[in-house]
């Protein structure tokens, strides 16, 4: 059995890059709050920057993406009705990412986009992050005003994945933040309440220089669970493929907002011929993660363009199983709603 690598916890602010755009090796590690400054003076065309928000409500799921790939920007709003499995999609390509400005630190500045089909505003407030959206596509309109709250002492996971001095990625995964507000699609209004245990937001903040061919697994979920000492608010952050061989992982648990880092690479088992069959995700060297994901919907995304090619299957459904936090508490859960995906990119 392979030894679990020792990952360095970072406690002070640090620059992601050196002045010539290479990876600053002092930035390799993980932290419980964002400490990295991600100014990337790398060659134009290789940088990848995005803010992705996943919002889960009892009646729907909404994805909101603002991305800058240097040569192309993308603003994407997507919604799944959890009862009917009907979807709304508004995708706005932005040549050369003109007008898209993403901060070099998490939540360091507002994010704005205004186009003919979509208006997006992401702002930091005292209680958390406010997401506002007004998008139109196919004769339909989607509006949202959601506050993703930030409870006291809440922790997130930031980690730098070092493929090489020229290729690296900073990711911040902020999971299990209770959300409140509404999403409206046509005549249907979906409410979110921060205290209902089923409304939450997830941030995926990404800044880096990627190799041309990339692939990954990512899973996330949140909700109420049963711990050794009673009920807890649980968040799952599960990754795979893209971190193998780097000495770092993006795997973590969040128990009542407290991060438990998992340094093992996870074993993912699923059937790419049938994405809706159950998936299993486990830690091979311990009992820290042993979960089953049961999908109900596969969001298929296929892109074939001159500079970009991708295949993404983001499946939505429920997690059940057990996890063990840093204190040794065994946490059991059933029907935590979230997602699991496989992505392959040439970009």
Short mmCIF file of C-alpha atoms in Angstrom, two decimals:
data_model
loop_
_atom_site.label_atom_id
_atom_site.label_comp_id
_atom_site.label_asym_id
_atom_site.label_seq_id
_atom_site.Cartn_x
_atom_site.Cartn_y
_atom_site.Cartn_z
CA UNK A 1 0.00 0.00 0.00
CA UNK A 2 1.46 3.37 -0.97
CA UNK A 3 2.35 5.74 1.88
CA UNK A 4 0.12 8.79 2.31
CA UNK A 5 2.13 11.94 1.46
CA UNK A 6 2.70 14.61 4.09
CA UNK A 7 1.07 17.81 2.84
CA UNK A 8 2.25 21.19 4.11
CA UNK A 9 -0.35 23.44 5.75
CA UNK A 10 0.22 27.09 4.82
CA UNK A 11 -0.44 29.73 7.46
CA UNK A 12 0.79 32.98 5.86
CA UNK A 13 0.07 34.89 2.63
CA UNK A 14 2.16 33.72 -0.32
CA UNK A 15 2.51 34.49 -4.04
CA UNK A 16 1.48 31.69 -6.38
CA UNK A 17 4.09 32.62 -9.00
CA UNK A 18 7.56 34.04 -9.32
CA UNK A 19 8.05 37.17 -11.41
CA UNK A 20 8.76 35.14 -14.55
CA UNK A 21 5.45 33.26 -14.26
CA UNK A 22 6.83 30.02 -12.85
CA UNK A 23 5.43 28.26 -9.83
CA UNK A 24 6.63 29.62 -6.51
CA UNK A 25 7.52 26.41 -4.70
CA UNK A 26 6.80 28.09 -1.35
CA UNK A 27 3.15 28.24 -2.46
CA UNK A 28 2.77 24.46 -2.68
CA UNK A 29 0.55 23.31 0.17
CA UNK A 30 -2.95 23.73 1.53
CA UNK A 31 -4.71 26.16 3.82
CA UNK A 32 -7.92 26.56 5.82
CA UNK A 33 -8.53 30.02 4.41
CA UNK A 34 -7.34 31.65 1.19
CA UNK A 35 -3.70 32.79 1.53
CA UNK A 36 -2.50 32.76 -2.09
CA UNK A 37 -2.07 35.76 -4.37
CA UNK A 38 -2.68 34.44 -7.88
CA UNK A 39 -1.23 37.09 -10.17
CA UNK A 40 -0.04 34.90 -13.08
CA UNK A 41 2.39 36.56 -15.55
CA UNK A 42 2.50 33.37 -17.61
CA UNK A 43 2.47 33.23 -21.43
CA UNK A 44 -0.80 34.50 -22.87
CA UNK A 45 -3.12 31.72 -23.92
CA UNK A 46 -2.10 29.19 -21.28
CA UNK A 47 -3.73 30.73 -18.20
CA UNK A 48 -7.02 29.37 -16.89
CA UNK A 49 -9.09 31.41 -14.44
CA UNK A 50 -12.62 30.83 -13.25
CA UNK A 51 -15.14 31.34 -10.47
CA UNK A 52 -17.77 28.59 -10.40
CA UNK A 53 -20.69 28.56 -8.00
CA UNK A 54 -22.95 25.58 -7.51
CA UNK A 55 -26.17 26.38 -5.65
CA UNK A 56 -28.39 23.60 -4.34
CA UNK A 57 -31.98 24.18 -3.20
CA UNK A 58 -34.70 21.66 -2.31
CA UNK A 59 -36.29 22.24 -5.73
CA UNK A 60 -33.38 22.99 -8.05
CA UNK A 61 -29.67 23.17 -8.74
CA UNK A 62 -28.05 26.20 -10.36
CA UNK A 63 -24.55 26.41 -11.84
CA UNK A 64 -22.99 29.82 -12.39
CA UNK A 65 -19.63 30.08 -14.16
CA UNK A 66 -17.52 33.11 -15.07
CA UNK A 67 -14.31 32.01 -16.80
CA UNK A 68 -11.31 33.60 -18.52
CA UNK A 69 -9.10 31.34 -20.66
CA UNK A 70 -7.17 34.30 -22.15
CA UNK A 71 -8.31 33.64 -25.72
CA UNK A 72 -11.92 32.99 -24.69
CA UNK A 73 -14.22 33.99 -21.87
CA UNK A 74 -17.37 32.17 -20.85
CA UNK A 75 -20.37 33.12 -18.77
CA UNK A 76 -22.68 30.20 -18.18
CA UNK A 77 -25.93 29.91 -16.23
CA UNK A 78 -27.59 26.51 -15.92
CA UNK A 79 -30.49 25.20 -13.86
CA UNK A 80 -31.94 21.75 -13.18
CA UNK A 81 -35.45 21.35 -11.78
CA UNK A 82 -35.04 18.46 -9.34
CA UNK A 83 -38.64 17.28 -9.76
CA UNK A 84 -39.10 17.41 -13.52
CA UNK A 85 -35.41 17.14 -14.54
CA UNK A 86 -36.03 19.93 -17.03
CA UNK A 87 -33.15 22.34 -17.58
CA UNK A 88 -32.36 25.93 -18.49
CA UNK A 89 -29.08 26.87 -20.19
CA UNK A 90 -27.67 30.27 -21.08
CA UNK A 91 -24.08 30.20 -22.37
CA UNK A 92 -22.36 33.39 -23.48
CA UNK A 93 -18.94 33.07 -25.18
CA UNK A 94 -16.79 36.18 -24.86
CA UNK A 95 -14.01 36.54 -27.47
CA UNK A 96 -10.65 37.21 -25.80
CA UNK A 97 -12.53 37.38 -22.47
CA UNK A 98 -13.10 41.09 -23.03
CA UNK A 99 -14.71 42.74 -20.01
CA UNK A 100 -14.22 39.75 -17.70
CA UNK A 101 -12.11 40.68 -14.68
CA UNK A 102 -11.49 38.01 -12.07
CA UNK A 103 -9.65 38.75 -8.81
CA UNK A 104 -6.21 37.39 -7.93
CA UNK A 105 -7.47 36.52 -4.44
CA UNK A 106 -10.69 34.81 -3.41
CA UNK A 107 -13.49 37.36 -2.89
CA UNK A 108 -11.07 40.28 -3.32
CA UNK A 109 -13.33 42.27 -5.65
CA UNK A 110 -16.81 42.17 -7.17
CA UNK A 111 -17.32 40.21 -10.38
CA UNK A 112 -19.58 41.76 -13.01
CA UNK A 113 -20.77 40.78 -16.45
CA UNK A 114 -23.39 42.46 -18.60
CA UNK A 115 -24.30 41.07 -22.00
CA UNK A 116 -27.36 40.89 -24.21
CA UNK A 117 -28.34 37.46 -22.86
CA UNK A 118 -27.01 37.54 -19.32
CA UNK A 119 -26.28 39.86 -16.41
CA UNK A 120 -24.25 38.55 -13.47
CA UNK A 121 -23.15 40.18 -10.23
CA UNK A 122 -21.08 38.48 -7.49
CA UNK A 123 -20.47 40.59 -4.38
CA UNK A 124 -19.01 40.04 -0.93
CA UNK A 125 -21.21 41.20 1.94
CA UNK A 126 -20.92 41.02 5.72
CA UNK A 127 -22.87 37.76 5.92
CA UNK A 128 -21.42 36.07 2.85
CA UNK A 129 -21.41 36.15 -0.96
CA UNK A 130 -24.40 37.46 -2.91
CA UNK A 131 -25.06 35.95 -6.34
CA UNK A 132 -27.43 37.84 -8.64
CA UNK A 133 -28.35 36.64 -12.11
CA UNK A 134 -30.69 37.69 -14.90
CA UNK A 135 -30.37 35.41 -17.94
CA UNK A 136 -32.46 34.71 -21.04
CA UNK A 137 -32.38 31.81 -23.48
CA UNK A 138 -34.85 29.98 -25.69
CA UNK A 139 -37.66 32.36 -24.83
CA UNK A 140 -37.21 31.73 -21.10
CA UNK A 141 -35.88 33.94 -18.32
CA UNK A 142 -34.00 32.96 -15.17
CA UNK A 143 -33.50 35.34 -12.25
CA UNK A 144 -31.67 34.66 -9.02
CA UNK A 145 -30.79 36.52 -5.83
CA UNK A 146 -28.97 34.14 -3.50
CA UNK A 147 -26.88 34.91 -0.43
CA UNK A 148 -24.37 32.14 0.24
CA UNK A 149 -23.77 32.76 3.93
CA UNK A 150 -20.43 32.37 5.68
CA UNK A 151 -20.95 31.07 9.24
CA UNK A 152 -18.57 32.10 12.01
CA UNK A 153 -15.32 30.08 12.04
CA UNK A 154 -16.19 28.53 8.67
CA UNK A 155 -13.17 27.07 6.86
CA UNK A 156 -12.49 26.38 3.18
CA UNK A 157 -9.82 24.37 1.36
CA UNK A 158 -7.19 26.08 -0.77
CA UNK A 159 -4.53 23.89 -2.36
CA UNK A 160 -1.84 24.26 -5.02
CA UNK A 161 -1.35 21.31 -7.37
CA UNK A 162 2.23 21.34 -8.78
CA UNK A 163 2.55 19.43 -12.05
CA UNK A 164 5.80 21.28 -12.83
CA UNK A 165 7.35 24.73 -12.53
CA UNK A 166 5.43 25.77 -15.67
CA UNK A 167 2.13 23.98 -15.05
CA UNK A 168 0.22 24.32 -11.79
CA UNK A 169 -3.20 25.10 -10.37
CA UNK A 170 -4.51 26.94 -7.33
CA UNK A 171 -7.97 25.80 -6.35
CA UNK A 172 -10.18 26.95 -3.51
CA UNK A 173 -13.13 24.71 -2.73
CA UNK A 174 -15.59 26.32 -0.31
CA UNK A 175 -18.27 23.74 0.49
CA UNK A 176 -21.36 23.50 2.72
CA UNK A 177 -22.14 27.20 3.09
CA UNK A 178 -25.85 27.60 3.90
CA UNK A 179 -27.72 29.64 1.29
CA UNK A 180 -30.85 31.80 1.33
CA UNK A 181 -32.84 33.67 -1.27
CA UNK A 182 -34.55 32.55 -4.45
CA UNK A 183 -34.16 31.40 -8.03
CA UNK A 184 -37.00 32.10 -10.47
CA UNK A 185 -37.36 30.31 -13.80
CA UNK A 186 -40.36 31.58 -15.71
CA UNK A 187 -43.33 31.22 -13.36
CA UNK A 188 -41.56 28.82 -10.99
CA UNK A 189 -39.91 30.20 -7.87
CA UNK A 190 -37.42 28.08 -5.92
CA UNK A 191 -36.83 29.22 -2.35
CA UNK A 192 -33.68 28.71 -0.31
CA UNK A 193 -33.49 28.92 3.49
CA UNK A 194 -30.16 28.87 5.30
CA UNK A 195 -31.59 26.82 8.17
CA UNK A 196 -33.35 24.10 6.16
CA UNK A 197 -30.28 21.84 5.90
CA UNK A 198 -30.79 21.43 2.15
CA UNK A 199 -29.88 24.85 0.71
CA UNK A 200 -26.20 25.51 0.22
CA UNK A 201 -23.57 26.96 -2.08
CA UNK A 202 -20.20 25.66 -3.28
CA UNK A 203 -17.38 27.80 -4.68
CA UNK A 204 -14.75 26.45 -7.05
CA UNK A 205 -12.15 29.18 -7.48
CA UNK A 206 -9.47 28.20 -10.01
CA UNK A 207 -6.33 30.00 -11.14
CA UNK A 208 -3.47 28.32 -12.94
CA UNK A 209 -1.48 27.28 -15.99
CA UNK A 210 -2.67 23.92 -17.28
CA UNK A 211 -1.16 21.40 -19.66
CA UNK A 212 -3.03 21.16 -22.96
CA UNK A 213 -4.59 17.79 -22.11
CA UNK A 214 -6.28 17.53 -18.72
CA UNK A 215 -8.78 15.31 -16.94
CA UNK A 216 -10.29 15.12 -13.49
CA UNK A 217 -12.98 13.83 -11.16
CA UNK A 218 -14.79 16.15 -8.78
CA UNK A 219 -17.56 15.51 -6.30
CA UNK A 220 -19.25 17.75 -3.73
CA UNK A 221 -22.27 17.55 -1.45
CA UNK A 222 -23.56 19.00 1.80
CA UNK A 223 -26.34 18.56 4.32
CA UNK A 224 -27.19 17.15 7.71
CA UNK A 225 -25.50 13.99 8.95
CA UNK A 226 -25.08 11.93 12.13
CA UNK A 227 -21.76 12.12 13.97
CA UNK A 228 -20.47 10.33 17.05
CA UNK A 229 -21.68 13.19 19.24
CA UNK A 230 -24.92 13.97 17.43
CA UNK A 231 -26.14 15.86 14.37
CA UNK A 232 -23.61 17.80 12.28
CA UNK A 233 -23.52 19.95 9.15
CA UNK A 234 -21.38 17.96 6.70
CA UNK A 235 -19.66 18.95 3.49
CA UNK A 236 -17.87 16.57 1.11
CA UNK A 237 -15.06 17.71 -1.20
CA UNK A 238 -13.76 14.83 -3.31
CA UNK A 239 -11.30 14.91 -6.21
CA UNK A 240 -9.31 12.61 -8.41
CA UNK A 241 -7.16 12.00 -11.50
CA UNK A 242 -5.65 15.46 -11.93
CA UNK A 243 -3.70 15.43 -8.65
CA UNK A 244 -2.15 11.96 -8.97
CA UNK A 245 1.63 11.99 -8.60
CA UNK A 246 1.86 15.60 -7.38
CA UNK A 247 2.02 14.88 -3.65
CA UNK A 248 -1.12 16.97 -3.08
CA UNK A 249 -4.85 16.24 -3.12
CA UNK A 250 -7.99 18.37 -3.02
CA UNK A 251 -9.85 15.97 -0.71
CA UNK A 252 -11.49 17.18 2.49
CA UNK A 253 -14.43 16.94 4.85
CA UNK A 254 -16.17 19.90 6.46
CA UNK A 255 -17.87 19.15 9.78
CA UNK A 256 -19.82 22.12 11.16
CA UNK A 257 -17.53 24.28 9.04
CA UNK A 258 -14.28 22.76 10.34
CA UNK A 259 -11.97 21.29 7.68
CA UNK A 260 -10.51 17.79 7.94
CA UNK A 261 -7.84 17.34 5.25
CA UNK A 262 -7.58 13.96 3.52
CA UNK A 263 -4.18 13.36 1.95
CA UNK A 264 -5.01 10.01 0.34
CA UNK A 265 -5.84 9.82 -3.34
CA UNK A 266 -9.36 8.46 -3.66
CA UNK A 267 -10.40 5.39 -5.61
CA UNK A 268 -13.29 6.23 -7.94
CA UNK A 269 -15.33 3.44 -9.50
CA UNK A 270 -18.09 4.17 -12.04
CA UNK A 271 -19.27 3.04 -15.45
CA UNK A 272 -18.63 5.56 -18.27
CA UNK A 273 -20.97 3.52 -20.47
CA UNK A 274 -23.83 4.25 -18.06
CA UNK A 275 -23.31 7.40 -16.02
CA UNK A 276 -26.51 6.84 -14.01
CA UNK A 277 -25.27 3.63 -12.42
CA UNK A 278 -24.07 4.06 -8.80
CA UNK A 279 -20.53 5.32 -8.23
CA UNK A 280 -18.29 4.38 -5.30
CA UNK A 281 -15.58 6.65 -3.88
CA UNK A 282 -13.21 5.38 -1.19
CA UNK A 283 -9.88 5.97 0.50
CA UNK A 284 -7.82 2.86 -0.34
CA UNK A 285 -5.53 2.96 2.72
CA UNK A 286 -8.07 3.83 5.44
CA UNK A 287 -11.76 4.04 6.31
CA UNK A 288 -11.91 7.83 6.11
CA UNK A 289 -14.13 7.91 3.01
CA UNK A 290 -16.51 5.14 1.99
CA UNK A 291 -19.40 6.56 0.00
CA UNK A 292 -21.82 5.62 -2.75
CA UNK A 293 -23.16 8.21 -5.16
CA UNK A 294 -26.47 7.46 -6.88
CA UNK A 295 -27.07 9.75 -9.89
CA UNK A 296 -30.46 10.86 -11.18
CA UNK A 297 -29.33 13.22 -13.96
CA UNK A 298 -26.27 13.55 -16.23
CA UNK A 299 -25.42 17.04 -17.42
CA UNK A 300 -23.55 16.29 -20.63
CA UNK A 301 -21.31 19.04 -21.99
CA UNK A 302 -19.47 18.59 -25.27
CA UNK A 303 -17.31 21.31 -26.84
CA UNK A 304 -15.56 20.97 -30.21
CA UNK A 305 -13.86 24.17 -31.33
CA UNK A 306 -10.59 25.29 -32.88
CA UNK A 307 -8.82 25.98 -29.57
CA UNK A 308 -10.96 24.03 -27.10
CA UNK A 309 -12.30 20.50 -26.92
CA UNK A 310 -14.01 18.99 -23.89
CA UNK A 311 -16.22 16.22 -22.62
CA UNK A 312 -17.81 16.66 -19.20
CA UNK A 313 -20.37 14.44 -17.53
CA UNK A 314 -21.53 16.17 -14.35
CA UNK A 315 -23.99 13.86 -12.63
CA UNK A 316 -26.40 15.01 -9.93
CA UNK A 317 -27.79 12.75 -7.24
CA UNK A 318 -27.36 11.62 -3.65
CA UNK A 319 -24.46 10.45 -1.50
CA UNK A 320 -24.71 7.87 1.25
CA UNK A 321 -22.05 6.21 3.40
CA UNK A 322 -19.56 7.06 6.13
CA UNK A 323 -16.60 9.39 6.59
CA UNK A 324 -14.20 9.90 9.49
CA UNK A 325 -12.99 13.36 10.51
CA UNK A 326 -9.66 14.39 12.06
CA UNK A 327 -11.02 13.81 15.57
CA UNK A 328 -11.89 10.21 14.72
CA UNK A 329 -15.63 10.81 14.71
CA UNK A 330 -17.45 8.48 12.34
CA UNK A 331 -20.15 10.35 10.44
CA UNK A 332 -22.96 8.54 8.64
CA UNK A 333 -25.35 10.00 6.11
CA UNK A 334 -27.95 9.09 3.56
CA UNK A 335 -29.29 11.12 0.63
CA UNK A 336 -26.91 14.09 0.74
CA UNK A 337 -27.63 15.84 -2.54
CA UNK A 338 -24.69 16.90 -4.69
CA UNK A 339 -22.75 16.00 -7.81
CA UNK A 340 -19.90 13.90 -9.17
CA UNK A 341 -18.23 14.42 -12.50
CA UNK A 342 -15.63 13.27 -14.97
CA UNK A 343 -14.08 15.93 -17.18
CA UNK A 344 -11.64 15.69 -20.09
CA UNK A 345 -10.24 18.82 -21.71
CA UNK A 346 -7.94 19.89 -24.51
CA UNK A 347 -7.44 23.61 -23.97
#
